[in-house]
């Protein structure tokens, strides 16, 4: 193996740059030529390539976003798109590909690995952390810390004016960010898609909190909560309690910023492991980390199997918000 490509796809996640850096520099150790593919699969189909030497990835470990840029590519969901991608990879002489991203990225990666002779090793990079086969995806820790700091600030004003606050965090299908942020930020309630949202119980909690002398009630709501989103939840509570409230949607600030040490370390380990796996002749798998060890999972399983969640954290939140 002489030449490999690396791309970032789907939504960006803090730590992707650290991961590209690891791929390039570990590739250099094996004397591999590493090609950066800009704008994810969109750039791949258009042959938007840049040669990456170890010095090309200097001074990026601390930067959020992805300097290769990313994208969501509809064409890669089609058979023609996959065929075209394989042709482009062959034309460029690429024998291996490392796509960094989430479930959408891995669907394309699995199809590529199946359809041709290009070796493909995925790396999980998504703040949602909803990929099966890894305890943590690159970007999750940074997003949780960013949202936690925001909630710390919100609590200052919530307590001063004695208002309930409904804070929406990202996670369109799963509640991993909401759960961790809720625990770390000392939330009074956490609403996630994995648990039924009971408005009457929520109202009871909020009312009791104020009766107990609490000055604020912070309700963390995952973007994908089945109750229909943070504004609907807040409105339904207002209809029952008639309490002045505020909604705060943290949105894309959770995706930006300098990656935490944890994300940089994870990104570095997974980038190195992906290059090792390619050189060893592996393909069609994602490199993740399970209980601190590098683990390989077939790409199809990363999006067809459901990652389990530590449901006991919801109980813990109830106890700790007493
Ligand atoms: O998948 C990561 C994510 O940040 C989700 O949490 C969110 O729903 C989505 O991306 C937002 O995507 P976009 O940047 O296209 O608005």
CSV table of N, CA and C in Angstrom, one decimal, residues 145-243:
chain,number,residue,atom,x,y,z
A,145,UNK,N,-18.8,19.7,27.1
A,145,UNK,CA,-18.2,20.7,27.9
A,145,UNK,C,-18.7,22.1,27.5
A,146,UNK,N,-18.9,22.3,26.2
A,146,UNK,CA,-19.3,23.6,25.7
A,146,UNK,C,-20.8,23.9,26.3
A,147,UNK,N,-21.6,22.9,26.2
A,147,UNK,CA,-23.0,23.0,26.6
A,147,UNK,C,-23.0,23.2,28.1
A,148,UNK,N,-22.2,22.4,28.8
A,148,UNK,CA,-22.1,22.5,30.3
A,148,UNK,C,-21.8,24.0,30.7
A,149,UNK,N,-20.8,24.5,30.1
A,149,UNK,CA,-20.4,25.9,30.4
A,149,UNK,C,-21.5,26.9,30.2
A,150,UNK,N,-22.3,26.7,29.1
A,150,UNK,CA,-23.4,27.5,28.8
A,150,UNK,C,-24.5,27.4,29.9
A,151,UNK,N,-24.7,26.2,30.3
A,151,UNK,CA,-25.7,26.0,31.4
A,151,UNK,C,-25.3,26.6,32.7
A,152,UNK,N,-24.0,26.5,33.0
A,152,UNK,CA,-23.5,27.2,34.2
A,152,UNK,C,-23.9,28.7,34.2
A,153,UNK,N,-23.7,29.3,33.0
A,153,UNK,CA,-24.0,30.7,32.9
A,153,UNK,C,-25.6,31.0,33.0
A,154,UNK,N,-26.3,30.1,32.3
A,154,UNK,CA,-27.8,30.2,32.3
A,154,UNK,C,-28.3,30.1,33.8
A,155,UNK,N,-27.6,29.2,34.6
A,155,UNK,CA,-28.1,29.1,35.9
A,155,UNK,C,-28.0,30.4,36.7
A,156,UNK,N,-26.9,31.1,36.4
A,156,UNK,CA,-26.8,32.4,37.1
A,156,UNK,C,-28.0,33.3,37.0
A,157,UNK,N,-28.4,33.5,35.7
A,157,UNK,CA,-29.5,34.4,35.5
A,157,UNK,C,-30.8,33.7,35.8
A,158,UNK,N,-30.9,32.4,35.7
A,158,UNK,CA,-32.2,31.7,36.0
A,158,UNK,C,-32.5,31.8,37.5
A,159,UNK,N,-31.4,31.7,38.3
A,159,UNK,CA,-31.6,31.8,39.8
A,159,UNK,C,-31.9,33.2,40.2
A,160,UNK,N,-31.2,34.2,39.5
A,160,UNK,CA,-31.4,35.6,39.9
A,160,UNK,C,-32.9,36.0,39.7
A,161,UNK,N,-33.5,35.5,38.6
A,161,UNK,CA,-34.9,35.9,38.3
A,161,UNK,C,-35.9,34.8,38.7
A,162,UNK,N,-35.4,33.8,39.3
A,162,UNK,CA,-36.2,32.6,39.7
A,162,UNK,C,-37.1,32.1,38.6
A,163,UNK,N,-36.5,31.8,37.5
A,163,UNK,CA,-37.3,31.3,36.3
A,163,UNK,C,-36.9,29.9,36.0
A,164,UNK,N,-37.9,29.1,35.5
A,164,UNK,CA,-37.5,27.9,34.8
A,164,UNK,C,-36.9,28.2,33.5
A,165,UNK,N,-35.8,27.4,33.1
A,165,UNK,CA,-35.2,27.5,31.8
A,165,UNK,C,-35.3,26.2,31.1
A,166,UNK,N,-35.6,26.2,29.8
A,166,UNK,CA,-35.6,25.1,29.0
A,166,UNK,C,-34.5,25.2,28.0
A,167,UNK,N,-33.5,24.3,28.1
A,167,UNK,CA,-32.3,24.5,27.3
A,167,UNK,C,-32.2,23.3,26.3
A,168,UNK,N,-32.2,23.7,25.0
A,168,UNK,CA,-32.1,22.6,24.0
A,168,UNK,C,-30.7,22.4,23.6
A,169,UNK,N,-30.3,21.1,23.7
A,169,UNK,CA,-28.9,20.7,23.2
A,169,UNK,C,-29.1,19.8,22.0
A,170,UNK,N,-28.0,19.7,21.2
A,170,UNK,CA,-28.0,18.9,20.0
A,170,UNK,C,-28.2,17.4,20.2
A,171,UNK,N,-28.5,16.7,19.2
A,171,UNK,CA,-28.7,15.3,19.2
A,171,UNK,C,-30.1,15.0,18.6
A,172,UNK,N,-30.0,14.8,17.2
A,172,UNK,CA,-31.3,14.7,16.6
A,172,UNK,C,-32.0,13.4,16.7
A,173,UNK,N,-31.3,12.3,17.0
A,173,UNK,CA,-31.9,11.0,17.2
A,173,UNK,C,-31.7,10.5,18.6
A,174,UNK,N,-30.6,10.8,19.2
A,174,UNK,CA,-30.3,10.3,20.5
A,174,UNK,C,-30.0,11.3,21.6
A,175,UNK,N,-30.1,10.9,22.8
A,175,UNK,CA,-30.0,11.9,23.9
A,175,UNK,C,-28.6,11.9,24.7
A,176,UNK,N,-27.6,11.4,24.0
A,176,UNK,CA,-26.3,11.3,24.7
A,176,UNK,C,-25.8,12.6,25.2
A,177,UNK,N,-25.9,13.6,24.4
A,177,UNK,CA,-25.4,15.0,24.9
A,177,UNK,C,-26.2,15.4,26.0
A,178,UNK,N,-27.5,15.3,25.9
A,178,UNK,CA,-28.5,15.8,26.9
A,178,UNK,C,-28.2,15.1,28.3
A,179,UNK,N,-28.0,13.8,28.2
A,179,UNK,CA,-27.8,13.1,29.4
A,179,UNK,C,-26.6,13.5,30.2
A,180,UNK,N,-25.4,13.6,29.4
A,180,UNK,CA,-24.2,13.9,30.1
A,180,UNK,C,-24.2,15.4,30.5
A,181,UNK,N,-24.7,16.3,29.7
A,181,UNK,CA,-24.8,17.7,30.0
A,181,UNK,C,-25.7,17.9,31.2
A,182,UNK,N,-26.8,17.2,31.2
A,182,UNK,CA,-27.7,17.3,32.4
A,182,UNK,C,-27.1,16.9,33.7
A,183,UNK,N,-26.4,15.8,33.7
A,183,UNK,CA,-25.7,15.4,34.9
A,183,UNK,C,-24.6,16.4,35.3
A,184,UNK,N,-23.8,16.8,34.3
A,184,UNK,CA,-22.6,17.7,34.6
A,184,UNK,C,-23.1,19.1,35.0
A,185,UNK,N,-24.2,19.5,34.4
A,185,UNK,CA,-24.7,20.8,34.7
A,185,UNK,C,-25.7,20.9,35.9
A,186,UNK,N,-26.0,19.8,36.5
A,186,UNK,CA,-26.9,19.7,37.6
A,186,UNK,C,-28.3,20.0,37.3
A,187,UNK,N,-28.8,19.5,36.1
A,187,UNK,CA,-30.1,19.8,35.7
A,187,UNK,C,-31.2,19.3,36.6
A,188,UNK,N,-32.3,19.9,36.6
A,188,UNK,CA,-33.4,19.4,37.4
A,188,UNK,C,-34.2,18.4,36.6
A,189,UNK,N,-34.2,18.4,35.3
A,189,UNK,CA,-34.8,17.4,34.5
A,189,UNK,C,-34.1,17.3,33.2
A,190,UNK,N,-34.2,16.1,32.6
A,190,UNK,CA,-33.5,15.8,31.3
A,190,UNK,C,-34.5,15.1,30.4
A,191,UNK,N,-34.8,15.7,29.3
A,191,UNK,CA,-35.8,15.1,28.3
A,191,UNK,C,-35.0,14.5,27.1
A,192,UNK,N,-35.1,13.2,26.9
A,192,UNK,CA,-34.4,12.6,25.8
A,192,UNK,C,-35.3,11.7,25.0
A,193,UNK,N,-35.0,11.4,23.7
A,193,UNK,CA,-35.8,10.6,22.9
A,193,UNK,C,-36.0,9.2,23.4
A,194,UNK,N,-35.0,8.7,24.2
A,194,UNK,CA,-35.1,7.4,24.7
A,194,UNK,C,-36.1,7.2,25.8
A,195,UNK,N,-36.6,8.2,26.4
A,195,UNK,CA,-37.5,8.1,27.5
A,195,UNK,C,-38.8,8.9,27.2
A,196,UNK,N,-39.9,8.4,27.6
A,196,UNK,CA,-41.2,9.2,27.3
A,196,UNK,C,-41.2,10.5,28.1
A,197,UNK,N,-41.6,11.5,27.4
A,197,UNK,CA,-41.7,12.8,28.1
A,197,UNK,C,-43.1,13.0,28.7
A,198,UNK,N,-43.1,13.1,30.1
A,198,UNK,CA,-44.4,13.2,30.7
A,198,UNK,C,-44.6,14.6,31.2
A,199,UNK,N,-45.4,15.4,30.6
A,199,UNK,CA,-45.5,16.8,30.9
A,199,UNK,C,-46.0,17.1,32.3
A,200,UNK,N,-47.0,16.3,32.7
A,200,UNK,CA,-47.6,16.5,34.0
A,200,UNK,C,-46.5,16.3,35.1
A,201,UNK,N,-45.7,15.2,34.9
A,201,UNK,CA,-44.6,15.0,35.9
A,201,UNK,C,-43.6,16.1,35.9
A,202,UNK,N,-43.3,16.6,34.7
A,202,UNK,CA,-42.3,17.7,34.6
A,202,UNK,C,-42.8,18.9,35.3
A,203,UNK,N,-44.1,19.2,35.2
A,203,UNK,CA,-44.7,20.4,35.8
A,203,UNK,C,-44.7,20.2,37.4
A,204,UNK,N,-45.0,19.0,37.8
A,204,UNK,CA,-44.9,18.7,39.2
A,204,UNK,C,-43.5,18.9,39.8
A,205,UNK,N,-42.5,18.4,39.0
A,205,UNK,CA,-41.1,18.6,39.4
A,205,UNK,C,-40.8,20.1,39.6
A,206,UNK,N,-41.2,20.9,38.5
A,206,UNK,CA,-40.8,22.3,38.5
A,206,UNK,C,-41.5,23.0,39.7
A,207,UNK,N,-42.8,22.7,39.9
A,207,UNK,CA,-43.5,23.4,41.0
A,207,UNK,C,-42.9,23.0,42.3
A,208,UNK,N,-42.6,21.7,42.5
A,208,UNK,CA,-42.0,21.3,43.8
A,208,UNK,C,-40.6,21.9,44.0
A,209,UNK,N,-39.8,22.0,42.9
A,209,UNK,CA,-38.5,22.7,43.1
A,209,UNK,C,-38.6,24.1,43.7
A,210,UNK,N,-39.6,24.8,43.2
A,210,UNK,CA,-39.7,26.2,43.7
A,210,UNK,C,-40.2,26.1,45.1
A,211,UNK,N,-41.2,25.2,45.4
A,211,UNK,CA,-41.7,25.1,46.8
A,211,UNK,C,-40.6,24.7,47.8
A,212,UNK,N,-39.6,23.9,47.3
A,212,UNK,CA,-38.5,23.5,48.1
A,212,UNK,C,-37.5,24.6,48.4
A,213,UNK,N,-37.7,25.7,47.7
A,213,UNK,CA,-36.8,26.8,47.8
A,213,UNK,C,-35.7,26.9,46.8
A,214,UNK,N,-35.8,26.1,45.7
A,214,UNK,CA,-34.8,26.2,44.6
A,214,UNK,C,-35.1,27.5,43.9
A,215,UNK,N,-34.1,28.1,43.4
A,215,UNK,CA,-34.3,29.4,42.8
A,215,UNK,C,-34.4,29.2,41.3
A,216,UNK,N,-34.0,28.1,40.8
A,216,UNK,CA,-34.1,27.9,39.3
A,216,UNK,C,-34.4,26.4,39.0
A,217,UNK,N,-35.0,26.2,37.8
A,217,UNK,CA,-35.2,24.8,37.4
A,217,UNK,C,-34.6,24.8,36.0
A,218,UNK,N,-33.5,24.0,35.8
A,218,UNK,CA,-33.0,23.9,34.4
A,218,UNK,C,-33.5,22.5,33.8
A,219,UNK,N,-34.2,22.6,32.7
A,219,UNK,CA,-34.6,21.4,32.0
A,219,UNK,C,-33.9,21.3,30.7
A,220,UNK,N,-33.0,20.3,30.6
A,220,UNK,CA,-32.3,20.0,29.4
A,220,UNK,C,-33.1,19.2,28.5
A,221,UNK,N,-33.3,19.7,27.3
A,221,UNK,CA,-34.1,19.0,26.3
A,221,UNK,C,-33.3,18.6,25.1
A,222,UNK,N,-33.2,17.3,24.7
A,222,UNK,CA,-32.5,16.9,23.5
A,222,UNK,C,-33.3,17.4,22.3
A,223,UNK,N,-32.6,17.8,21.3
A,223,UNK,CA,-33.2,18.3,20.1
A,223,UNK,C,-34.2,17.3,19.5
A,224,UNK,N,-33.9,16.0,19.6
A,224,UNK,CA,-34.8,15.0,19.0
A,224,UNK,C,-35.8,14.4,20.0
A,225,UNK,N,-36.1,15.1,21.1
A,225,UNK,CA,-37.0,14.6,22.1
A,225,UNK,C,-38.4,14.4,21.4
A,226,UNK,N,-39.1,13.3,21.8
A,226,UNK,CA,-40.3,13.0,21.1
A,226,UNK,C,-41.5,13.9,21.4
A,227,UNK,N,-41.3,14.7,22.4
A,227,UNK,CA,-42.4,15.7,22.8
A,227,UNK,C,-42.5,16.8,21.8
A,228,UNK,N,-41.6,16.9,20.8
A,228,UNK,CA,-41.8,17.8,19.7
A,228,UNK,C,-40.9,19.0,19.8
A,229,UNK,N,-39.9,19.0,20.7
A,229,UNK,CA,-38.9,20.1,20.7
A,229,UNK,C,-39.1,21.0,21.9
A,230,UNK,N,-38.1,21.8,22.1
A,230,UNK,CA,-38.1,22.6,23.4
A,230,UNK,C,-39.2,23.6,23.5
A,231,UNK,N,-39.6,24.2,22.4
A,231,UNK,CA,-40.6,25.3,22.4
A,231,UNK,C,-42.0,24.7,22.8
A,232,UNK,N,-42.2,23.5,22.2
A,232,UNK,CA,-43.5,22.8,22.5
A,232,UNK,C,-43.5,22.4,24.0
A,233,UNK,N,-42.4,21.9,24.5
A,233,UNK,CA,-42.4,21.5,25.9
A,233,UNK,C,-42.6,22.7,26.8
A,234,UNK,N,-41.9,23.8,26.5
A,234,UNK,CA,-42.0,25.0,27.4
A,234,UNK,C,-43.5,25.5,27.3
A,235,UNK,N,-44.0,25.5,26.1
A,235,UNK,CA,-45.4,26.0,26.0
A,235,UNK,C,-46.4,25.2,26.8
A,236,UNK,N,-46.2,23.9,26.7
A,236,UNK,CA,-47.1,23.0,27.5
A,236,UNK,C,-47.0,23.2,29.0
A,237,UNK,N,-45.8,23.4,29.4
A,237,UNK,CA,-45.6,23.6,30.9
A,237,UNK,C,-46.2,25.0,31.2
A,238,UNK,N,-46.1,26.0,30.4
A,238,UNK,CA,-46.6,27.3,30.7
A,238,UNK,C,-48.2,27.2,30.8
A,239,UNK,N,-48.8,26.4,29.9
A,239,UNK,CA,-50.2,26.3,29.9
A,239,UNK,C,-50.7,25.7,31.2
A,240,UNK,N,-49.9,24.9,31.9
A,240,UNK,CA,-50.3,24.3,33.2
A,240,UNK,C,-49.9,25.1,34.4
A,241,UNK,N,-48.7,25.8,34.3
A,241,UNK,CA,-48.2,26.4,35.5
A,241,UNK,C,-48.2,27.9,35.5
A,242,UNK,N,-48.3,28.5,34.3
A,242,UNK,CA,-48.4,30.0,34.1
A,242,UNK,C,-47.2,30.6,34.8
A,243,UNK,N,-46.0,30.0,34.6
A,243,UNK,CA,-44.8,30.6,35.2
A,243,UNK,C,-44.0,31.2,34.1
